[in-house]
Amino acid sequence: MSKLLAGAAREIITPPVGGRLYGYRPDVYSKEVHDDLTVTAVALESDGVRALLISITVCLLNTDLATNLRKAVGKATNIPWRHVIVSATHTHSGPCTAGETGWGEIDTEFCDQILFPKTIKAAKIAVSSLRLALLGVADGESRVGINRRELTIHNKVTLGQNPWGCFDPTMTVLALREPDGKPIVNMIHYGAHCTACGLNHEITRDWAGPMIDRLEAETNALTCFFNGAEGDVGPRLTNGRTVGNLAYAMELGGVAALDAVSIYRRIREYRDASLVVKTDQVRLPYKPILDLETAQREYDRLHRQDAVNITLRTITYYKNIIDAYQSGLPKDTHFTYEQTVLAIGPVVFLPFPFEFFSEISLRLRKASPFPHTLCLGCTNGDQGYLPTEDQLCRGGYEIEMFKTSGVQTLTDDADYHIIAEHRRILEELKCTE
């Protein structure tokens, strides 16, 4: 087995106070910094193959922005840009790097002056610090998250807490250290929205912050977080809701910290591991485009000048369809995106440019030939929500976001197709080890 090399570095990416916070309304601005936002780069090498796993404490990364960032990092580090994975932790208390219609424009000043240079700097330092590494991994159950698709007594789905709904309880902790025991970096994987703070004015990493800090303090190792299947999973707050305030975020962060430290302490051995990187394409079928008559009727019904958030997004969806009928409808049959899958020994990372539902993670873990299959949400771009087919009939916020994602939208069984595509990729990857 070829030897694994690893290195890690962190940079602060906290924006100036007074900037717009992304995640709720486009008119919310920061008033103070509670805890710094960060970018943490983990460099990996095995048998001449190099890759970077980068955790960024922002909400979402626009797909073009993410691609440009990956290319910039790749150029600066001499690593193929497709081997660079950039993942947003999904805090709703940071700058706008998504540019989603209805939620405000991308903060280009932050991206140009802070995000890009700091990410490149962290990546270069991580690569320059590559050294022999052993891998330890453990997982356990955490109740930090809960299904957030609350069903009301009137049979409507709203954002809240659904104690009988699906969520993925598995928290995984990876630890990389030198052969003499000196720590290099810890990585925590778990899936839940970082919305505990609610509509706040503090810049913060939300509940994930205390978890990262506590494990870092306990192990004296740089620690970062990668969010997973958070599409239908919110923070399990004691107020019974999916949003709260800073106090609720810190309260839940303490629970997450306890879980992460406990799971870390279950690591029984550190062993050699090889790095394998596979690039491929994922193809998901489109459904037929909505008819012009319906699009025009719904646009006329909904249109108003003061619309924001999902209402503005929906209005824009119908308007774009109307325009497409006038300018020429797209002919694509599938949505295709480039995929980079990374395996470190028994652990495989599957990036998703979606906020995908937790059942997808559970089904992929069961089907995977790898002992630890970590699906990364909000990674390498932002293509919106990806629900499971069984939830479409219930409706709700996530479903409306899925149905208005573009002139061409994915088929109702997109969850089946994305799982099938990744099963194929995983089997091919396993054969190359």
Short mmCIF file of C-alpha atoms in Angstrom, two decimals, residues 69-377:
data_model
loop_
_atom_site.label_atom_id
_atom_site.label_comp_id
_atom_site.label_asym_id
_atom_site.label_seq_id
_atom_site.Cartn_x
_atom_site.Cartn_y
_atom_site.Cartn_z
CA LEU A 69 -12.55 29.00 -6.82
CA ARG A 70 -11.54 25.39 -7.48
CA LYS A 71 -9.68 26.45 -10.61
CA ALA A 72 -7.90 29.27 -8.78
CA VAL A 73 -6.85 26.94 -5.98
CA GLY A 74 -5.76 24.28 -8.45
CA LYS A 75 -3.64 26.75 -10.37
CA ALA A 76 -2.02 28.09 -7.19
CA THR A 77 -1.20 24.62 -5.82
CA ASN A 78 -0.48 22.76 -9.07
CA ILE A 79 -3.27 20.31 -8.24
CA PRO A 80 -5.83 19.40 -10.94
CA TRP A 81 -8.79 21.65 -10.21
CA ARG A 82 -11.20 18.73 -10.40
CA HIS A 83 -9.29 17.24 -7.44
CA VAL A 84 -10.23 20.31 -5.37
CA ILE A 85 -13.45 19.92 -3.37
CA VAL A 86 -14.97 23.06 -1.81
CA SER A 87 -17.77 22.55 0.70
CA ALA A 88 -19.97 25.11 2.49
CA THR A 89 -20.97 24.34 6.08
CA HIS A 90 -24.30 26.14 5.50
CA THR A 91 -24.26 28.73 8.26
CA HIS A 92 -27.01 31.29 7.71
CA SER A 93 -25.01 33.93 9.58
CA GLY A 94 -22.36 34.80 7.00
CA PRO A 95 -21.96 36.68 3.70
CA CYS A 96 -23.82 35.89 0.49
CA THR A 97 -21.84 33.59 -1.79
CA ALA A 98 -24.86 32.05 -3.53
CA GLY A 99 -26.73 34.79 -5.37
CA GLU A 100 -30.02 32.92 -5.24
CA THR A 101 -32.93 34.80 -6.81
CA GLY A 102 -34.96 36.30 -3.98
CA TRP A 103 -32.16 36.29 -1.42
CA GLY A 104 -29.82 38.96 -2.75
CA GLU A 105 -26.78 39.24 -4.98
CA ILE A 106 -23.39 37.65 -4.34
CA ASP A 107 -21.08 39.73 -2.15
CA THR A 108 -18.39 40.12 -4.80
CA GLU A 109 -16.23 42.32 -2.59
CA PHE A 110 -16.07 39.58 0.03
CA CYS A 111 -15.33 36.94 -2.60
CA ASP A 112 -12.62 38.95 -4.34
CA GLN A 113 -10.90 40.42 -1.29
CA ILE A 114 -11.34 37.69 1.33
CA LEU A 115 -12.73 34.36 0.16
CA PHE A 116 -10.52 33.72 -2.85
CA PRO A 117 -7.16 34.95 -1.48
CA LYS A 118 -7.68 33.32 1.93
CA THR A 119 -8.76 30.00 0.45
CA ILE A 120 -5.77 29.98 -1.87
CA LYS A 121 -3.46 30.83 1.03
CA ALA A 122 -4.84 28.04 3.23
CA ALA A 123 -4.57 25.55 0.37
CA LYS A 124 -0.97 26.48 -0.40
CA ILE A 125 0.05 26.17 3.25
CA ALA A 126 -1.73 22.82 3.56
CA VAL A 127 0.06 21.48 0.49
CA SER A 128 3.42 22.78 1.67
CA SER A 129 2.94 20.98 5.01
CA LEU A 130 2.25 17.51 3.56
CA ARG A 131 3.80 14.76 5.69
CA LEU A 132 3.31 11.09 6.40
CA ALA A 133 -0.10 10.44 7.92
CA LEU A 134 -2.11 7.64 9.49
CA LEU A 135 -5.91 7.60 9.43
CA GLY A 136 -8.25 6.94 12.31
CA VAL A 137 -12.02 6.93 11.91
CA ALA A 138 -15.07 6.27 14.07
CA ASP A 139 -18.75 7.00 13.88
CA GLY A 140 -21.70 7.10 16.23
CA GLU A 141 -25.22 8.38 16.63
CA SER A 142 -25.96 12.05 17.24
CA ARG A 143 -29.34 13.65 17.91
CA VAL A 144 -28.21 17.14 16.98
CA GLY A 145 -30.40 17.05 13.87
CA ILE A 146 -34.10 16.35 13.38
CA ASN A 147 -36.34 16.20 10.35
CA ARG A 148 -37.58 19.76 9.89
CA ARG A 149 -40.60 19.08 7.65
CA GLU A 150 -43.22 19.51 10.35
CA LEU A 151 -46.72 18.36 9.40
CA THR A 152 -49.42 20.61 10.84
CA ILE A 153 -52.86 19.52 11.99
CA HIS A 154 -54.12 21.02 8.73
CA ASN A 155 -51.97 18.57 6.70
CA LYS A 156 -49.52 21.24 5.57
CA VAL A 157 -45.73 20.95 5.74
CA THR A 158 -43.96 23.85 7.41
CA LEU A 159 -40.42 24.40 8.67
CA GLY A 160 -40.23 23.11 12.23
CA GLN A 161 -39.55 19.73 13.84
CA ASN A 162 -40.92 16.37 12.71
CA PRO A 163 -39.93 13.74 15.32
CA TRP A 164 -41.12 10.82 13.16
CA GLY A 165 -39.53 12.12 9.96
CA CYS A 166 -36.39 10.75 8.33
CA PHE A 167 -32.93 12.02 9.25
CA ASP A 168 -29.43 10.56 9.19
CA PRO A 169 -28.15 10.30 12.79
CA THR A 170 -24.62 9.16 11.91
CA MET A 171 -21.78 11.48 12.91
CA THR A 172 -18.34 10.50 11.64
CA VAL A 173 -15.00 11.76 12.90
CA LEU A 174 -11.79 11.31 10.93
CA ALA A 175 -8.42 11.99 12.52
CA LEU A 176 -5.16 12.25 10.59
CA ARG A 177 -1.92 12.20 12.53
CA GLU A 178 1.75 11.56 11.98
CA PRO A 179 3.24 8.10 12.72
CA ASP A 180 4.68 9.46 16.00
CA GLY A 181 1.20 10.53 17.11
CA LYS A 182 1.47 14.25 16.36
CA PRO A 183 -1.96 15.45 15.17
CA ILE A 184 -2.50 16.90 11.71
CA VAL A 185 -6.25 17.49 11.36
CA ASN A 186 -9.68 16.23 12.41
CA MET A 187 -12.71 16.19 10.10
CA ILE A 188 -16.30 15.96 11.38
CA HIS A 189 -19.14 14.89 9.10
CA TYR A 190 -22.81 15.31 9.98
CA GLY A 191 -25.96 16.52 8.24
CA ALA A 192 -28.12 19.33 9.66
CA HIS A 193 -28.97 22.91 8.71
CA CYS A 194 -26.91 25.53 10.54
CA THR A 195 -29.98 27.67 11.22
CA ALA A 196 -30.08 27.54 15.02
CA CYS A 197 -29.37 31.27 15.30
CA GLY A 198 -32.42 32.21 13.29
CA LEU A 199 -32.81 35.73 11.95
CA ASN A 200 -29.87 37.10 13.94
CA HIS A 201 -27.37 39.91 13.35
CA GLU A 202 -24.22 38.19 14.65
CA ILE A 203 -21.64 36.70 12.31
CA THR A 204 -21.21 33.10 13.46
CA ARG A 205 -20.61 29.51 12.39
CA ASP A 206 -23.85 28.63 14.20
CA TRP A 207 -24.06 25.36 16.20
CA ALA A 208 -21.11 23.82 14.33
CA GLY A 209 -18.75 26.39 15.84
CA PRO A 210 -18.66 25.09 19.44
CA MET A 211 -18.38 21.52 18.12
CA ILE A 212 -15.33 22.38 16.02
CA ASP A 213 -13.71 24.39 18.81
CA ARG A 214 -14.26 21.75 21.49
CA LEU A 215 -12.82 18.85 19.49
CA GLU A 216 -9.91 21.06 18.50
CA ALA A 217 -9.20 21.93 22.13
CA GLU A 218 -9.52 18.31 23.29
CA THR A 219 -7.16 16.96 20.62
CA ASN A 220 -4.84 19.90 19.96
CA ALA A 221 -5.54 19.34 16.27
CA LEU A 222 -6.94 21.65 13.62
CA THR A 223 -10.59 20.62 13.15
CA CYS A 224 -13.11 21.26 10.40
CA PHE A 225 -16.72 20.35 9.62
CA PHE A 226 -18.32 18.99 6.46
CA ASN A 227 -22.11 19.13 6.30
CA GLY A 228 -24.02 16.17 4.91
CA ALA A 229 -27.65 15.46 4.04
CA GLU A 230 -29.16 18.59 5.55
CA GLY A 231 -31.89 19.22 2.97
CA ASP A 232 -34.72 18.05 5.23
CA VAL A 233 -32.84 18.18 8.53
CA GLY A 234 -32.77 21.11 10.93
CA PRO A 235 -31.13 21.64 14.32
CA ARG A 236 -32.90 19.89 17.21
CA LEU A 237 -33.54 23.00 19.29
CA THR A 238 -35.19 22.93 22.69
CA ASN A 239 -37.74 25.53 21.54
CA GLY A 240 -39.26 22.90 19.24
CA ARG A 241 -38.51 24.95 16.14
CA THR A 242 -35.85 24.89 13.44
CA VAL A 243 -34.63 28.42 14.21
CA GLY A 244 -33.85 30.18 17.46
CA ASN A 245 -31.19 32.67 18.48
CA LEU A 246 -27.52 32.69 19.39
CA ALA A 247 -28.19 31.13 22.80
CA TYR A 248 -29.97 28.18 21.19
CA ALA A 249 -27.10 27.77 18.72
CA MET A 250 -24.52 27.63 21.50
CA GLU A 251 -26.71 25.25 23.52
CA LEU A 252 -26.99 22.81 20.62
CA GLY A 253 -23.33 23.33 19.80
CA GLY A 254 -22.50 21.96 23.23
CA VAL A 255 -24.46 18.80 22.47
CA ALA A 256 -22.69 18.45 19.12
CA ALA A 257 -19.34 19.00 20.82
CA LEU A 258 -20.02 16.24 23.34
CA ASP A 259 -20.98 13.86 20.54
CA ALA A 260 -17.94 14.70 18.41
CA VAL A 261 -15.49 14.27 21.28
CA SER A 262 -17.14 11.02 22.37
CA ILE A 263 -16.95 9.61 18.84
CA TYR A 264 -13.34 10.73 18.46
CA ARG A 265 -12.46 8.79 21.60
CA ARG A 266 -13.84 5.63 19.98
CA ILE A 267 -11.02 5.62 17.44
CA ARG A 268 -9.06 2.51 18.34
CA GLU A 269 -6.33 2.44 15.71
CA TYR A 270 -4.55 4.58 13.17
CA ARG A 271 -3.47 2.87 10.00
CA ASP A 272 -1.94 3.48 6.60
CA ALA A 273 -4.42 4.49 3.92
CA SER A 274 -4.29 5.19 0.21
CA LEU A 275 -5.85 8.15 -1.58
CA VAL A 276 -7.91 7.41 -4.68
CA VAL A 277 -9.60 10.14 -6.73
CA LYS A 278 -12.12 9.47 -9.48
CA THR A 279 -13.69 12.07 -11.76
CA ASP A 280 -16.85 11.25 -13.66
CA GLN A 281 -20.16 12.71 -14.79
CA VAL A 282 -23.57 12.47 -13.16
CA ARG A 283 -26.59 12.64 -15.49
CA LEU A 284 -30.09 13.31 -14.15
CA PRO A 285 -33.13 13.36 -16.48
CA TYR A 286 -35.29 16.43 -16.99
CA LYS A 287 -39.08 16.36 -17.00
CA PRO A 288 -41.07 18.11 -19.79
CA ILE A 289 -41.12 21.90 -19.59
CA LEU A 290 -44.24 23.47 -18.10
CA ASP A 291 -46.74 24.58 -20.75
CA LEU A 292 -46.87 28.26 -21.68
CA GLU A 293 -50.51 28.76 -20.71
CA THR A 294 -49.93 27.60 -17.14
CA ALA A 295 -46.73 29.60 -16.81
CA GLN A 296 -48.45 32.80 -17.98
CA ARG A 297 -51.45 32.26 -15.71
CA GLU A 298 -49.30 31.65 -12.63
CA TYR A 299 -47.02 34.58 -13.42
CA ASP A 300 -50.00 36.93 -13.70
CA ARG A 301 -51.41 35.59 -10.44
CA LEU A 302 -48.22 35.94 -8.40
CA HIS A 303 -46.41 38.92 -9.89
CA ARG A 304 -45.75 41.85 -7.59
CA GLN A 305 -42.90 44.33 -7.20
CA ASP A 306 -42.11 43.76 -3.51
CA ALA A 307 -41.64 39.97 -3.69
CA VAL A 308 -38.63 38.34 -2.01
CA ASN A 309 -37.37 34.85 -1.19
CA ILE A 310 -39.40 31.90 -2.51
CA THR A 311 -42.15 34.16 -3.89
CA LEU A 312 -39.71 36.11 -6.07
CA ARG A 313 -38.00 32.88 -7.08
CA THR A 314 -41.33 31.38 -8.17
CA ILE A 315 -42.31 34.50 -10.11
CA THR A 316 -38.92 34.45 -11.83
CA TYR A 317 -39.36 30.76 -12.65
CA TYR A 318 -42.60 31.41 -14.53
CA LYS A 319 -41.16 34.50 -16.24
CA ASN A 320 -38.13 32.53 -17.44
CA ILE A 321 -40.39 29.86 -18.92
CA ILE A 322 -42.43 32.51 -20.75
CA ASP A 323 -39.22 34.04 -22.11
CA ALA A 324 -37.94 30.61 -23.15
CA TYR A 325 -41.05 29.96 -25.24
CA GLN A 326 -40.39 33.25 -27.02
CA SER A 327 -36.64 32.80 -27.53
CA GLY A 328 -36.53 29.05 -28.05
CA LEU A 329 -36.90 26.22 -25.58
CA PRO A 330 -33.78 24.36 -24.41
CA LYS A 331 -33.39 20.88 -25.88
CA ASP A 332 -31.36 19.18 -23.17
CA THR A 333 -32.72 15.86 -21.95
CA HIS A 334 -30.50 15.62 -18.86
CA PHE A 335 -28.83 17.81 -16.29
CA THR A 336 -25.16 16.82 -16.29
CA TYR A 337 -22.49 17.81 -13.80
CA GLU A 338 -18.91 16.76 -13.24
CA GLN A 339 -18.33 14.69 -10.14
CA THR A 340 -15.18 14.12 -8.10
CA VAL A 341 -15.23 11.22 -5.66
CA LEU A 342 -12.41 10.90 -3.16
CA ALA A 343 -11.56 7.84 -1.07
CA ILE A 344 -9.11 7.65 1.82
CA GLY A 345 -8.79 4.02 2.79
CA PRO A 346 -12.21 2.87 4.07
CA VAL A 347 -13.74 6.35 3.78
CA VAL A 348 -15.29 7.78 0.62
CA PHE A 349 -16.44 11.37 0.12
CA LEU A 350 -19.34 11.98 -2.29
CA PRO A 351 -19.83 15.70 -3.06
CA PHE A 352 -23.35 16.87 -3.91
CA PRO A 353 -24.05 20.35 -5.36
CA PHE A 354 -27.47 20.05 -3.72
CA GLU A 355 -29.24 20.37 -0.41
CA PHE A 356 -30.31 16.76 -0.59
CA PHE A 357 -32.71 14.83 1.63
CA SER A 358 -31.38 12.52 4.32
CA GLU A 359 -32.91 9.34 2.91
CA ILE A 360 -30.56 9.66 -0.08
CA SER A 361 -27.59 9.48 2.28
CA LEU A 362 -29.03 6.46 4.08
CA ARG A 363 -29.72 4.59 0.85
CA LEU A 364 -26.28 5.32 -0.57
CA ARG A 365 -24.56 4.21 2.62
CA LYS A 366 -26.41 0.89 2.46
CA ALA A 367 -25.49 0.39 -1.21
CA SER A 368 -21.87 1.53 -0.93
CA PRO A 369 -18.95 -0.93 -0.97
CA PHE A 370 -17.06 1.39 1.42
CA PRO A 371 -17.36 1.04 5.22
CA HIS A 372 -17.76 4.82 5.63
CA THR A 373 -19.67 6.70 2.93
CA LEU A 374 -19.83 10.43 3.58
CA CYS A 375 -22.18 12.41 1.34
CA LEU A 376 -21.25 16.10 1.34
CA GLY A 377 -24.05 18.62 0.84
#
